Structures are given as structure tokens and as C-alpha cells.
PDB file of C-alpha atoms in Angstrom:
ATOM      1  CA  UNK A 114     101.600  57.862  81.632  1.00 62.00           C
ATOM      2  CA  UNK A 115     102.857  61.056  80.361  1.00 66.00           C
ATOM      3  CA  UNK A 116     106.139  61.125  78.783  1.00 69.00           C
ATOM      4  CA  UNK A 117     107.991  63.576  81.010  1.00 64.00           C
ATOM      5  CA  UNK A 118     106.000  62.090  84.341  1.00 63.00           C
ATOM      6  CA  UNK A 119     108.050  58.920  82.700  1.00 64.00           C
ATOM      7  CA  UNK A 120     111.275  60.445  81.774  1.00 62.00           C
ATOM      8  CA  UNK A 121     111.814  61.901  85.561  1.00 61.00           C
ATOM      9  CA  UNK A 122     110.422  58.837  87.413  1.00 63.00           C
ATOM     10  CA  UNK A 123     113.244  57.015  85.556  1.00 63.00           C
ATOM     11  CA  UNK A 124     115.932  59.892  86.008  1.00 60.00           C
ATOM     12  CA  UNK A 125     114.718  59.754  89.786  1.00 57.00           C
ATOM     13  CA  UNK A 126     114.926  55.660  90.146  1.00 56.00           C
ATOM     14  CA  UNK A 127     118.266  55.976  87.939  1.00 57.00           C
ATOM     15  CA  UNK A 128     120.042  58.054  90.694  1.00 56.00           C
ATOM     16  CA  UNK A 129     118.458  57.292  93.793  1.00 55.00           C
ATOM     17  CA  UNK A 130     120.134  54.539  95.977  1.00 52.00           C
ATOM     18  CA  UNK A 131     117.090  52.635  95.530  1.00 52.00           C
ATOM     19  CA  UNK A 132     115.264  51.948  92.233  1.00 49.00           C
ATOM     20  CA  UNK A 133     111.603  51.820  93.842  1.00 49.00           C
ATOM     21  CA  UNK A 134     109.108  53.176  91.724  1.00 54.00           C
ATOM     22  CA  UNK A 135     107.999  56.631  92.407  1.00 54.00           C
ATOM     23  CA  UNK A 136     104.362  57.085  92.524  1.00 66.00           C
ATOM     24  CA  UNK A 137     103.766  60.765  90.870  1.00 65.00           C
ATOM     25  CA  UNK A 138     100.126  59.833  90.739  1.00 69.00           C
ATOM     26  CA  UNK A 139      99.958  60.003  94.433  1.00 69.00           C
ATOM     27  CA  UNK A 140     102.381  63.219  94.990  1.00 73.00           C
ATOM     28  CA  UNK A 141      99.972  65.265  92.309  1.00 75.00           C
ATOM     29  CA  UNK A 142      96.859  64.126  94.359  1.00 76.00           C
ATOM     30  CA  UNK A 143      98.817  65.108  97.905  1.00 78.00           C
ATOM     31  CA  UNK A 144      99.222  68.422  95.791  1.00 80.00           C
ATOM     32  CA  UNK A 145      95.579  68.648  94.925  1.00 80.00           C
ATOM     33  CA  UNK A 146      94.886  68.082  98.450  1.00 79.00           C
ATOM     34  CA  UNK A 147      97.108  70.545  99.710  1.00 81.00           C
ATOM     35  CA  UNK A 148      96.002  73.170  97.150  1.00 83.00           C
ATOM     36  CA  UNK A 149      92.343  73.032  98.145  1.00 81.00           C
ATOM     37  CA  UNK A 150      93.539  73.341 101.669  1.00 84.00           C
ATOM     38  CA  UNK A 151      95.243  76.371 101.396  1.00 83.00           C
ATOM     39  CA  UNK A 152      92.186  77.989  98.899  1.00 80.00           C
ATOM     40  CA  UNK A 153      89.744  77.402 101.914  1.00 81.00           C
ATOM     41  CA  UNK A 154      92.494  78.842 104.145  1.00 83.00           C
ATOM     42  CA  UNK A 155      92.647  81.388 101.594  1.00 80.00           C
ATOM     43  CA  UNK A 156      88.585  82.109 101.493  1.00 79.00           C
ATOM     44  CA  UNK A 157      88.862  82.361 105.466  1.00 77.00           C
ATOM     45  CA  UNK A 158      91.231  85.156 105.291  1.00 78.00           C
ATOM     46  CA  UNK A 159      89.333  87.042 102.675  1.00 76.00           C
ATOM     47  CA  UNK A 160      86.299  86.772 104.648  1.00 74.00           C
ATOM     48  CA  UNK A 161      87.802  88.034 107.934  1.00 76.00           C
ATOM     49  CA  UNK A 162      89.136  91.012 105.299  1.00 75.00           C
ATOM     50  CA  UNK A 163      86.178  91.605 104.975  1.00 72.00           C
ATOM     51  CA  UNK A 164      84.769  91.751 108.270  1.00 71.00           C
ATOM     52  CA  UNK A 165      87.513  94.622 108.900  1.00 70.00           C
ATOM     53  CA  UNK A 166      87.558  96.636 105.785  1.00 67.00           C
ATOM     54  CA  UNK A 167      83.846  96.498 104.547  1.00 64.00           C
ATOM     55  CA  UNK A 168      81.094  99.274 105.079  1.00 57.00           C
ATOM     56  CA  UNK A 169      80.100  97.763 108.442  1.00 52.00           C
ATOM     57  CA  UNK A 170      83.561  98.370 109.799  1.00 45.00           C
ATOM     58  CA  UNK A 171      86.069 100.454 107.795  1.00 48.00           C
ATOM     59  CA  UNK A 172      89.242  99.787 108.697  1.00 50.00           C
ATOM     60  CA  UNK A 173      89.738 103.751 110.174  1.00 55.00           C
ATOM     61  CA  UNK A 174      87.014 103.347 112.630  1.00 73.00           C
ATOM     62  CA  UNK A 175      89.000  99.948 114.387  1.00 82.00           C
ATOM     63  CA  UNK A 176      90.528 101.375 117.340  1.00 89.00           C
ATOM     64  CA  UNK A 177      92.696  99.661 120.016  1.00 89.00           C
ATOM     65  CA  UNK A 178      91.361  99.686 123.988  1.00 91.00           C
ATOM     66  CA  UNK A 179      94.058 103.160 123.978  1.00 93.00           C
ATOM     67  CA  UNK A 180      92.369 104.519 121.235  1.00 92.00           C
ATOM     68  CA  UNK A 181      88.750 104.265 122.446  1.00 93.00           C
ATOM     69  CA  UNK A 182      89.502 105.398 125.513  1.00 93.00           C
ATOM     70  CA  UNK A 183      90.952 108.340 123.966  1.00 93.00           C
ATOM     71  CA  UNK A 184      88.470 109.098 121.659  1.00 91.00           C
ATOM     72  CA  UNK A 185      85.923 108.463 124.761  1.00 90.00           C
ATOM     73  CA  UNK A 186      87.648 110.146 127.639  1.00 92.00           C
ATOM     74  CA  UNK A 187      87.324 107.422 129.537  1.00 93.00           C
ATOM     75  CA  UNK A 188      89.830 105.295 131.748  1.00 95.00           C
ATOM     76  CA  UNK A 189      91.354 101.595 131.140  1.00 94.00           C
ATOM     77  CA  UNK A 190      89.097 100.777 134.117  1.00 94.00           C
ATOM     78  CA  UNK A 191      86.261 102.533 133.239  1.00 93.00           C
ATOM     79  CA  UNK A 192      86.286 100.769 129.432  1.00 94.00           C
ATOM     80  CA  UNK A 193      87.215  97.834 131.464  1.00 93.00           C
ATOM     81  CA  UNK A 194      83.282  97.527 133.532  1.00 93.00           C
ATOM     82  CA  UNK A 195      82.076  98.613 130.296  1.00 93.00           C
ATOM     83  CA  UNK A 196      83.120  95.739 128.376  1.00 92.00           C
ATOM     84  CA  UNK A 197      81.825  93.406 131.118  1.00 92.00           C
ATOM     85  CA  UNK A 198      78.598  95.156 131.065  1.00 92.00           C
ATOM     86  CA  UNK A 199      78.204  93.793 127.267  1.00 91.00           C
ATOM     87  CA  UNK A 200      80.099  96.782 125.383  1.00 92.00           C
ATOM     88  CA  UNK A 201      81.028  95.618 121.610  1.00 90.00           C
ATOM     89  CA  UNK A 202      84.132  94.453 120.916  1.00 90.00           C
ATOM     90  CA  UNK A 203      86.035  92.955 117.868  1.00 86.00           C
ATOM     91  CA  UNK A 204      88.367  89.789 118.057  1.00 80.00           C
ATOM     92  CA  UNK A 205      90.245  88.416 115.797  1.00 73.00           C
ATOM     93  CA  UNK A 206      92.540  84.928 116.899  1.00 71.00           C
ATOM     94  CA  UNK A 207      94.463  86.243 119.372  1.00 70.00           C
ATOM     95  CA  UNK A 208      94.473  89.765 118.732  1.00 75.00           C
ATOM     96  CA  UNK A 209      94.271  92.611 120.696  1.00 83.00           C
ATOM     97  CA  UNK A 210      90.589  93.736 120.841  1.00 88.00           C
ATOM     98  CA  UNK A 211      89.480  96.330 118.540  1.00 89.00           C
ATOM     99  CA  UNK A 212      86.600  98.534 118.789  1.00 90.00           C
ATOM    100  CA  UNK A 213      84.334  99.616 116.165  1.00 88.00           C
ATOM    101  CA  UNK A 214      83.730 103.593 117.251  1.00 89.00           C
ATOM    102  CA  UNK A 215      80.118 104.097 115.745  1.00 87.00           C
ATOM    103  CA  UNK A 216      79.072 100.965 117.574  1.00 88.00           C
ATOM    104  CA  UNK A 217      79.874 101.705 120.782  1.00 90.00           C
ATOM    105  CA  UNK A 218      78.762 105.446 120.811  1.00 88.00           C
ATOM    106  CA  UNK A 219      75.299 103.740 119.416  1.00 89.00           C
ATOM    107  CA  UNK A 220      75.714 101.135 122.797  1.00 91.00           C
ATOM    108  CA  UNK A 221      76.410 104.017 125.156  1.00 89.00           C
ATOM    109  CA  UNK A 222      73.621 106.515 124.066  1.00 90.00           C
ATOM    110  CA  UNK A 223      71.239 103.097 123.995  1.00 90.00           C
ATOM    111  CA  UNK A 224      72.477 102.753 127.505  1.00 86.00           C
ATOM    112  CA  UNK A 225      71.750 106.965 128.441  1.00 83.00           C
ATOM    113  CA  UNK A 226      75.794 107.702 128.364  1.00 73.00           C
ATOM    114  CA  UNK A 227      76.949 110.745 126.357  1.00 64.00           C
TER     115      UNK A 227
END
């Protein structure tokens, strides 16, 4: 064992109530454990960074449902039977949705809209 590891797991059993032995073995592999967690929690992120900030959707484009119906000149209602009638939207957990503008102009001229 190293030195220090020793040194503390004797300071530790010296002033605890109890003079159990501490096993830092099994605290560095909870660490290890909880390390990779948060690196795959980590990559998850990244990749939904991604989804929002890379060529297929720049992050200027995302609008909110006010947004696109601004940009549109549509109504909440109207954007409302759109989205039912397959218009694409973006969501993220529970976030609002957000809507890519150059993919649903594409969806509404496929569709003969202006």
C-alpha cells in the first residue's frame, strides 16, 4: 500500500470513534466508477451540442413556436395542425420545441405552401 494511502487510513482509524479499517481501495474504484459515469454523461451532452450548433442546425436558425410563427406569418393554431400534419420539430428532454427554419420552409414548399 502506498505510504500516504497508509498514513491517512491510520490518521482516519486514529480519530474516528471506531478503529475499523478503511478500505481506500474500494472508495478509489467507487471514484473510477463515478468518473466514467459522468465522461459518458459528459459525451451525451457534447453530442446533443452538437446536434444544435453544427452545420445541420446552427444555433441562429433554432427558433421557438413564437418565433416561427413570426418568421412564417402564421398563427399558434395554424403551426399547431401543421405540426400534427408531420411538420419538423426539435426536442430536447423537456424543452420547449424548437424549429429548425430551413427545414420547415423545405417541408412547406414540399407540401405546395409558400
Amino acid at each position: 500500500m502506498d505510504p500516504k494511502l497508509r498514513q491517512l487510513q491510520t490518521t482516519v482509524n486514529q480519530h474516528g470513534r471506531r478503529a475499523a479499517p478503511v478500505s481506500f481501495d474500494l472508495a478509489v474504484e467507487e471514484l473510477k466508477l463515478g468518473q466514467r459515469k459522468l465522461a459518458e454523461q459528459l459525451e451525451h451532452v457534447l453530442v446533443m451540442l452538437d446536434v444544435l450548433t453544427g452545420p445541420a442546425a446552427p444555433q441562429e436558425q433554432l427558433l421557438t413556436a413564437k418565433e416561427i410563427c413570426k418568421e412564417l406569418t402564421i398563427s399558434r393554431g395554424f403551426l399547431h395542425t401543421l405540426r400534427r400534419e408531420g411538420l419538423p420539430v426539435l426536442r430536447l428532454g423537456s424543452s420547449s420545441p424548437r424549429y429548425i427554419l430551413d427545414d420547415v420552409k423545405a417541408w412547406m414548399k414540399s407540401r405546395g405552401q409558400p
